[in-house]
C-alpha positions as a printed Julia matrix, in Angstrom:
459×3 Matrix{Float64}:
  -5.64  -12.79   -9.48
  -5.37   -9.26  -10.48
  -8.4    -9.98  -12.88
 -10.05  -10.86  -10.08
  -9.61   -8.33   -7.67
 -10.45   -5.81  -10.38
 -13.66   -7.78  -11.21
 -14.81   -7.51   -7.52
 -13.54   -4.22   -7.15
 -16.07   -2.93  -10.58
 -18.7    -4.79  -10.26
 -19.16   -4.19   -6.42
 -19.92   -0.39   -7.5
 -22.7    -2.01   -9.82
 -20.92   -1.38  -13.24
 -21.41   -2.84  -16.33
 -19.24   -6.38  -16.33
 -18.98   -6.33  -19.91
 -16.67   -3.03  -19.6
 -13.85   -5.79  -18.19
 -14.15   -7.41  -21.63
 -11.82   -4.42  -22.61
  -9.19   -4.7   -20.23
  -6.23   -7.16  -20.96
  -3.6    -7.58  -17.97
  -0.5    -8.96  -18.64
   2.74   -9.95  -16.52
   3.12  -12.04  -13.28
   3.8   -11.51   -9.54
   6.05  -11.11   -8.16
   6.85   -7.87   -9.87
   8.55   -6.57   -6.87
  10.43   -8.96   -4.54
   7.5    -9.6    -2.02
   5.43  -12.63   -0.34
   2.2   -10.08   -1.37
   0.98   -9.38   -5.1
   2.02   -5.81   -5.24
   1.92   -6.24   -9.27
  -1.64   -7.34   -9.2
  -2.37   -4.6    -6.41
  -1.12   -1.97   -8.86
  -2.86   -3.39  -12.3
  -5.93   -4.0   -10.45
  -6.12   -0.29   -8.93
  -4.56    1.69  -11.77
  -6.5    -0.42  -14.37
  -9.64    0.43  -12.09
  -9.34    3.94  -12.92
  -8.22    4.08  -16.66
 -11.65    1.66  -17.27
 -13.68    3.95  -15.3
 -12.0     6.83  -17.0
 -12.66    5.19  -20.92
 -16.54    4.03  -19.65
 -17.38    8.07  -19.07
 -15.89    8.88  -22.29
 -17.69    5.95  -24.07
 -21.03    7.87  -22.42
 -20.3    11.33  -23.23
 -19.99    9.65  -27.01
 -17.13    8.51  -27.34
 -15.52    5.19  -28.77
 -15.57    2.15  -26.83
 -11.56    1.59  -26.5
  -9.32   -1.32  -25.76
  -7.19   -1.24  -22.0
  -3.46   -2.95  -21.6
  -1.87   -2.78  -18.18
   0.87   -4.83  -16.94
   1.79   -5.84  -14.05
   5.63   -4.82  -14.51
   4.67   -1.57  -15.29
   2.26   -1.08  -12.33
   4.86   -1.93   -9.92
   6.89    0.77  -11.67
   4.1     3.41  -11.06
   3.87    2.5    -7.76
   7.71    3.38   -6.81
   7.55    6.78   -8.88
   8.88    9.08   -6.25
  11.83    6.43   -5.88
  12.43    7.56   -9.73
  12.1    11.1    -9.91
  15.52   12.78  -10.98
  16.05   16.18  -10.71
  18.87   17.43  -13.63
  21.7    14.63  -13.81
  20.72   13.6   -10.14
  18.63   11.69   -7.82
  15.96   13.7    -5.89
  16.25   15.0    -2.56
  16.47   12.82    0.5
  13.03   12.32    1.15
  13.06   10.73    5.13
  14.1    12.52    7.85
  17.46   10.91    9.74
  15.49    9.81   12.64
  12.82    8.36   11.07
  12.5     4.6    10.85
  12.12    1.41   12.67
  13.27    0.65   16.35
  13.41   -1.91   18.76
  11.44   -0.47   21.72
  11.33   -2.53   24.86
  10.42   -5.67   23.85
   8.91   -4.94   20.89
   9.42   -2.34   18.04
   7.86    0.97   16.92
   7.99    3.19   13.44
   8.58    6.71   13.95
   7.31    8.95   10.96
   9.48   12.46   11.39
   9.63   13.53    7.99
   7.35   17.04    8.74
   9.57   18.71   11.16
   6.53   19.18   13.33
   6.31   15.89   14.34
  10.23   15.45   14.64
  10.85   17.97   17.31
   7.79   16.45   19.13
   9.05   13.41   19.14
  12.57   14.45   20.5
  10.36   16.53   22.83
   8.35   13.22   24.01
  11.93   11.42   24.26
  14.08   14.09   25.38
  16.55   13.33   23.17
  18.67   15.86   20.64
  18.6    14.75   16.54
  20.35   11.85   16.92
  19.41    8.32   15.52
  21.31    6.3    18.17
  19.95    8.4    21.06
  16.58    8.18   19.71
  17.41    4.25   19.96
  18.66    4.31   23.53
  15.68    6.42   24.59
  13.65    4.0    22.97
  14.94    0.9    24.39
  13.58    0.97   27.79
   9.91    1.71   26.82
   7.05    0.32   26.51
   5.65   -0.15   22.56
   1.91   -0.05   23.15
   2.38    2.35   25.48
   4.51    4.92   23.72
   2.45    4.3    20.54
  -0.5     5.8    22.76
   1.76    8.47   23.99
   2.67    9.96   20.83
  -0.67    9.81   19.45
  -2.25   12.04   22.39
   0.81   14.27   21.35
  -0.63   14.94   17.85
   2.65   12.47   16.47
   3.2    10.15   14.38
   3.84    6.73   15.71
   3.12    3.02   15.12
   3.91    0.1    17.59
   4.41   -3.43   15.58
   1.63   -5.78   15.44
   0.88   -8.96   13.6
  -2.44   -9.47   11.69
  -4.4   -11.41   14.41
  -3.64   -8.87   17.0
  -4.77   -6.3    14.55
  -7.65   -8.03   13.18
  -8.94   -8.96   16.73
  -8.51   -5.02   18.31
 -11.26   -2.78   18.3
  -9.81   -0.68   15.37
  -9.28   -3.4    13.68
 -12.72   -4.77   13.73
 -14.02   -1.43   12.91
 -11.76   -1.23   10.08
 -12.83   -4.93    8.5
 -16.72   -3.45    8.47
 -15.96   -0.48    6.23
 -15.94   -0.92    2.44
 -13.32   -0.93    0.46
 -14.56    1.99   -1.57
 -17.54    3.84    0.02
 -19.33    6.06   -2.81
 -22.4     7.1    -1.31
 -25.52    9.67   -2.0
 -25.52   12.18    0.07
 -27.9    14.97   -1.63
 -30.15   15.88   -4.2
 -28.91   17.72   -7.06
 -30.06   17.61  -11.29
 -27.89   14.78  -13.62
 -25.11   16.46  -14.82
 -24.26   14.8   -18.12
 -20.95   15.9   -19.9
 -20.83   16.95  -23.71
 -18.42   15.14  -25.99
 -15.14   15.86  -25.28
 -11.31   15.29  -26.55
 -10.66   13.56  -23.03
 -12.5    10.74  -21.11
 -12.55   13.69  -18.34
 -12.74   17.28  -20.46
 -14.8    19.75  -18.7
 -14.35   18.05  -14.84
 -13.11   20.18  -12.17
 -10.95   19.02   -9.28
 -10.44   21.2    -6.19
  -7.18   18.96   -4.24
  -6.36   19.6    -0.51
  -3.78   16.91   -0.51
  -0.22   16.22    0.38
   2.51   13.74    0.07
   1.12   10.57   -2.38
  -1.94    9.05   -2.11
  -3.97   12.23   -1.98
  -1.54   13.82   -4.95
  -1.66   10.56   -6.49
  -5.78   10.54   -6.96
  -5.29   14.33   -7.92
  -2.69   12.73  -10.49
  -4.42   10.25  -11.87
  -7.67   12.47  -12.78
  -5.27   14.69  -15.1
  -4.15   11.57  -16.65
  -7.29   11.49  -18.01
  -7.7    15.26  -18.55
  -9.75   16.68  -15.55
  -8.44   20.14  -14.49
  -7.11   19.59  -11.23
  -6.68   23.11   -8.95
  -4.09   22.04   -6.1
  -4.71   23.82   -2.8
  -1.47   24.47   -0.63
  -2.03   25.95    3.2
   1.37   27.95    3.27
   1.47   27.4     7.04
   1.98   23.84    6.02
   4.88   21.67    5.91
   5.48   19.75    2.2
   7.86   17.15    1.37
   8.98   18.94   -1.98
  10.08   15.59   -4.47
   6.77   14.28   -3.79
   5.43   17.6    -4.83
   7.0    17.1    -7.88
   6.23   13.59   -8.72
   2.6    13.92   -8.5
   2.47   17.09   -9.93
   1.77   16.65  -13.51
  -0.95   18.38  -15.06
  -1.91   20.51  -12.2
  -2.07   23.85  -11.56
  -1.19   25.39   -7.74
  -2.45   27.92   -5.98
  -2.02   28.93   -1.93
  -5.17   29.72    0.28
  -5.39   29.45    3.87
  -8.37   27.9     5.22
  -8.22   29.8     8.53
  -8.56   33.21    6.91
 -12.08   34.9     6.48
 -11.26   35.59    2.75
  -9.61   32.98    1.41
 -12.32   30.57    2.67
 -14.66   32.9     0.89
 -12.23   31.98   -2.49
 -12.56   28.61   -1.79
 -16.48   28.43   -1.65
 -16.37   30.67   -5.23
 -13.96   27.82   -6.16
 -15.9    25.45   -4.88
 -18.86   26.93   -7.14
 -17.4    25.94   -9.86
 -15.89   22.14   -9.17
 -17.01   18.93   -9.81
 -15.12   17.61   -7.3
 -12.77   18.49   -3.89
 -10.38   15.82   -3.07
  -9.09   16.25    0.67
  -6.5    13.93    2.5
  -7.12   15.22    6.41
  -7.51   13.49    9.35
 -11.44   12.43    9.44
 -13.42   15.57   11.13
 -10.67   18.11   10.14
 -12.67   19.8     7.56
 -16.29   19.21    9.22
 -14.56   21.23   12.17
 -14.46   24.24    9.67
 -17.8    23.39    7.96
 -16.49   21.81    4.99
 -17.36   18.21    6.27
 -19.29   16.27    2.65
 -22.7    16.87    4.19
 -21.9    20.8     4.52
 -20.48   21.22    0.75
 -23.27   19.18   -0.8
 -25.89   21.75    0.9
 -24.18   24.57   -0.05
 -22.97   23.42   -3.53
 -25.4    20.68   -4.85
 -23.71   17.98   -7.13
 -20.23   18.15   -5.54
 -18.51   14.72   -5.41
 -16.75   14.84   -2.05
 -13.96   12.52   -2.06
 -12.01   12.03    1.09
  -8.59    9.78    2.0
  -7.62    8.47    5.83
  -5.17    6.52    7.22
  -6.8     3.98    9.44
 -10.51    4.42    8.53
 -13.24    6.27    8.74
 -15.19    4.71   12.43
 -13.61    3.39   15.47
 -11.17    4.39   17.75
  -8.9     5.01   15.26
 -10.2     6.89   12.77
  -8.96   10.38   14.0
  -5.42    8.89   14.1
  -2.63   10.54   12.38
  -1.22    8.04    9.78
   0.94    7.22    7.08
   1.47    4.06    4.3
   4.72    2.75    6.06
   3.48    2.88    9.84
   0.07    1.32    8.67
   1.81   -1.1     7.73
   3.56   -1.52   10.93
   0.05   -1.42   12.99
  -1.84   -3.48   10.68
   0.4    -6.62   10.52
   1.86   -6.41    6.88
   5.29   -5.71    8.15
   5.71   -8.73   10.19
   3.41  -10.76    7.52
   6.16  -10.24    5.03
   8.92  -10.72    7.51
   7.63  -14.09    8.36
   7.55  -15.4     4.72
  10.97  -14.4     4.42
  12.36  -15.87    7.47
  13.11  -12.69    9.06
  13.7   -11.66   12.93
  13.44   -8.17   11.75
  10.36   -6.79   10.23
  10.21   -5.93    6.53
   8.38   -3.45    4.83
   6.59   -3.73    1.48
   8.91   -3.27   -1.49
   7.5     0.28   -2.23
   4.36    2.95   -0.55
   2.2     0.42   -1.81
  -1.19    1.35    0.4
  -0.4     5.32   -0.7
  -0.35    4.25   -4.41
  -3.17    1.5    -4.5
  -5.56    4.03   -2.25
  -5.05    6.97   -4.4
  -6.33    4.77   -7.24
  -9.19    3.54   -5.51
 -10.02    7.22   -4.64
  -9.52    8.33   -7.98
 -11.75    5.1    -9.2
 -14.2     5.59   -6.72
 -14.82    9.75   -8.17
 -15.15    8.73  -11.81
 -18.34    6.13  -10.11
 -19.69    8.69   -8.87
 -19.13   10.88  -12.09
 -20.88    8.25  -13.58
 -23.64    8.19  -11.8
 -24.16   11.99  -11.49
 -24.25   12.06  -15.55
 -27.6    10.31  -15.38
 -29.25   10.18  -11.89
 -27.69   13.45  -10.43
 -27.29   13.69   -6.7
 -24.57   14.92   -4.3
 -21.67   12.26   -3.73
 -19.34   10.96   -0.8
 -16.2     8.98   -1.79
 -14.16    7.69    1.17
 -10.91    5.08    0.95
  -8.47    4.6     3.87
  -4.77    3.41    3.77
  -5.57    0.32    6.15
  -8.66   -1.01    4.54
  -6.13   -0.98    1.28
  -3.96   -3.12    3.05
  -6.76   -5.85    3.82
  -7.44   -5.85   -0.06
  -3.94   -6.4    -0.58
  -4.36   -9.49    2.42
  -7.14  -10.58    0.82
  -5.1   -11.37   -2.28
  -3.4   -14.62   -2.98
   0.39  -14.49   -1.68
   3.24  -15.53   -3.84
   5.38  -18.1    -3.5
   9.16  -17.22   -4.0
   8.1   -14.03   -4.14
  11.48  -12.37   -2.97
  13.27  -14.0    -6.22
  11.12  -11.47   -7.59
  13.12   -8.17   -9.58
  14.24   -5.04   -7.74
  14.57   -3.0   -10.36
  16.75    0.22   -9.95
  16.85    3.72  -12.0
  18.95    2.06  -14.75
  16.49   -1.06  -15.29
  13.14    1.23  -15.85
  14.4     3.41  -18.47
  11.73    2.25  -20.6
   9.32    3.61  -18.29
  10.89    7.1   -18.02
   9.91   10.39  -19.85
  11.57   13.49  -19.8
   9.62   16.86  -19.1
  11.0    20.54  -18.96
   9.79   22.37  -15.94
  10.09   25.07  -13.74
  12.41   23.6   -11.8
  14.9    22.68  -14.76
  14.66   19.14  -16.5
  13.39   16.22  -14.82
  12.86   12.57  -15.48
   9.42   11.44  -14.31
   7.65    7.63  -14.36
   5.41    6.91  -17.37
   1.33    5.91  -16.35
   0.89    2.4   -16.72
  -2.44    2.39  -18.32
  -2.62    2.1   -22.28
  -5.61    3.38  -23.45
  -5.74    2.61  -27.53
  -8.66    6.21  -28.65
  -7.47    7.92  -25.35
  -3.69    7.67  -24.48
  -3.48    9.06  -20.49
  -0.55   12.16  -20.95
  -0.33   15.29  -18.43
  -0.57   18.57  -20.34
   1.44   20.6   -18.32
   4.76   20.03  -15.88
   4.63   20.03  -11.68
   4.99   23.73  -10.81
   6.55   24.96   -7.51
   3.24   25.31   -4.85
   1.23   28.37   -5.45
   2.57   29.51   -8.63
  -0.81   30.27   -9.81
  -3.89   32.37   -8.82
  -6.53   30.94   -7.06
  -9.3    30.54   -9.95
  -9.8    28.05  -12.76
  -7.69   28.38  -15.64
């Protein structure tokens, strides 16, 4: 199935089918224990990119080169903040104590609190202190729908629980079922900008990233992988969950600007200048607000590749929604989906940040097709992938039966998928990329650095 979905996925960009004649995929679902094929999810996506990665070195002159991916080791990837270990110990806590599921009236919602932003607004909305069982009591006599609306006119970050149909059938989710999976599109004129030979299927390309927590970082990620120089952006006036810092960190450099300020939006267009690409992760309109919207850049800096990341889409009611992978999943059905095939009253999430992990691949595939095309037919390029039009790929695949005998595995059983890296903030153990490329081997040159540690400039 995974062969599939990847086969749809490439040659729905109109690429060359005989590419997949490279690509061997290996392993079975379940590779996590789940009714949905998180394996194939994660060889399809991640494969998506390291093909797309080899295909622009094989046309800057380079060799044609075999692709292995397995599903095992996909899964893997796509828990690699659960992973991360900091010196002898786990990472940090990453979810706020509030955060979480509840029964609300006679339903349930998903609080996200983990920015503490949207915490105190919630205990704001509530009137309730920091406390998980008064958050519950406040919760119980209200409405889900209702506070779900509530919080999101509050700027928050909430999600009542739906199942698919309801979903499907809402105006959100009918606007969300008309967008495409991944939507590369022309939007200006601009010369073909071929790339020289080079030791990397991505030497020479530039990556501004205004991105936080993982699919965003993961896209950024994934392009040094495959040896783009990737220049992340942090706004210091904004919150960061620091283990996911770390985890997708590899192979970038950071720098701090703040788009708000006169100058360093003048640094930015100079940086801007130079790229190849700006990867953003805002809420839809955030950056057109400040005239950095994909038709804006491409006018002022012809041949940009514009790649942008949402939660629920980019039309429809929804679209300007404030979002994350787990309450997606709550809105969009996949929580009670999963629950239901395992005979649960209470609903389940998905056995790791699956729609963060798959969509930053499909954002990261969907820049190197529009790398692609740039090398020969130029042009100004608009990349967009959401977190719940992910989750209807991952719907759209074939479920699996049994699929919660499948393996859970822990710190201990992944060992073989763990590398060691020295770093600014002491030693760390990070996941391996799944991806075996046999003339181009993906590796990240550098460690994660603490957030602006370097100028704002390419290296």
């Amino acid at each position: 199935m995974a062969i599939d979905a990847l086969t749809a996925l490439w040659t729905g960009q109109g690429l060359d089918p005989a590419a997949l004649r490279r690509l061997a995929m290996t392993g079975e679902d379940p590779a996590l224990p789940s009714s949905f094929a998180i394996g194939s999810l994660a060889a399809a996506s991640i494969g998506a990119v390291a093909l797309a990665a080899a295909e622009i070195h094989r046309a800057r002159g380079g060799p044609a080169q075999e692709i292995a991916i397995d599903r095992r080791d996909a899964a893997i990837e796509f828990r690699s903040e659960r992973y991360l270990r900091l010196g002898e110990g786990p990472a940090p806590e990453l979810w706020d104590a509030i955060a979480g599921l509840y029964r609300c009236g006679d339903g349930w919602v998903r609080l996200h609190t983990n920015f503490p932003h949207h915490r105190d607004g919630i205990l704001r909305l509530l009137g309730v202190p920091h406390d998980k069982a008064a958050v519950a009591a406040a919760l119980a006599g209200r409405d889900p729908l209702q506070f779900e609306q509530e919080a999101a006119e509050a700027g928050l970050v909430v999600a009542a629980l739906r199942d698919t149909g309801t979903w499907d059938a809402s105006p959100a989710g009918q606007a969300l079922a008309a967008e495409p999976l991944v939507a590369v599109t022309r939007i200006g004129d601009a010369p073909p900008r071929p790339l020289p030979p080079g030791p990397r299927p991505l030497s020479g390309l530039r990556a501004l990233e205004l991105t936080r927590i993982i699919a965003g970082p993961v896209a950024g990620r994934l392009l040094t992988a495959h040896g783009a120089e990737v220049l992340h952006l942090a706004a210091p006036h904004l919150p960061q969950v620091q283990p996911l810092v770390i985890d997708s960190g590899r192979g970038k450099r950071s720098a701090s600007l703040d788009l708000r300020e006169a100058g360093d939006l003048d640094r930015f267009h100079a940086l801007a200048a130079g790229a190849d690409i700006l990867l953003q992760s805002y809420r839809p309109g955030t950056l057109e607000r400040r005239g950095l919207g994909a038709e804006a850049m491409a006018q002022r800096h012809p041949g940009l590749i514009h790649a942008s990341l949402s939660a629920y889409g980019f039309e429809g009611p929804w679209a300007g929604r404030r979002g994350f992978d787990s309450l997606v999943q709550t809105a969009t059905g996949l929580n009670l989906a999963e629950a239901a095939a395992a005979g649960s009253d209470t609903p389940r999430p998905l056995p790791a940040q699956a729609l963060d992990h798959a969509g930053g691949s499909l954002l990261a595939f969907g820049i190197l097709v529009a790398a692609l095309r740039r090398m020969t037919e130029g042009g100004s390029w608009r990349v967009r992938v959401s977190l719940a039009r992910t989750g209807l790929w991952l719907r759209s695949l074939p479920r699996v039966e049994r699929g919660f005998e499948g393996p859970d595995p822990g710190y201990d059983e992944v060992q073989d998928r763990m590398e060691s890296v020295d770093s600014p903030y002491g030693p760390l153990r990070l996941t391996r990329h799944a991806a075996r490329l046999s003339a181009t081997p993906a590796q990240w040159a550098t460690p994660p650095v603490p957030l602006g540690t370097h100028p704002a400039a390419w290296g």
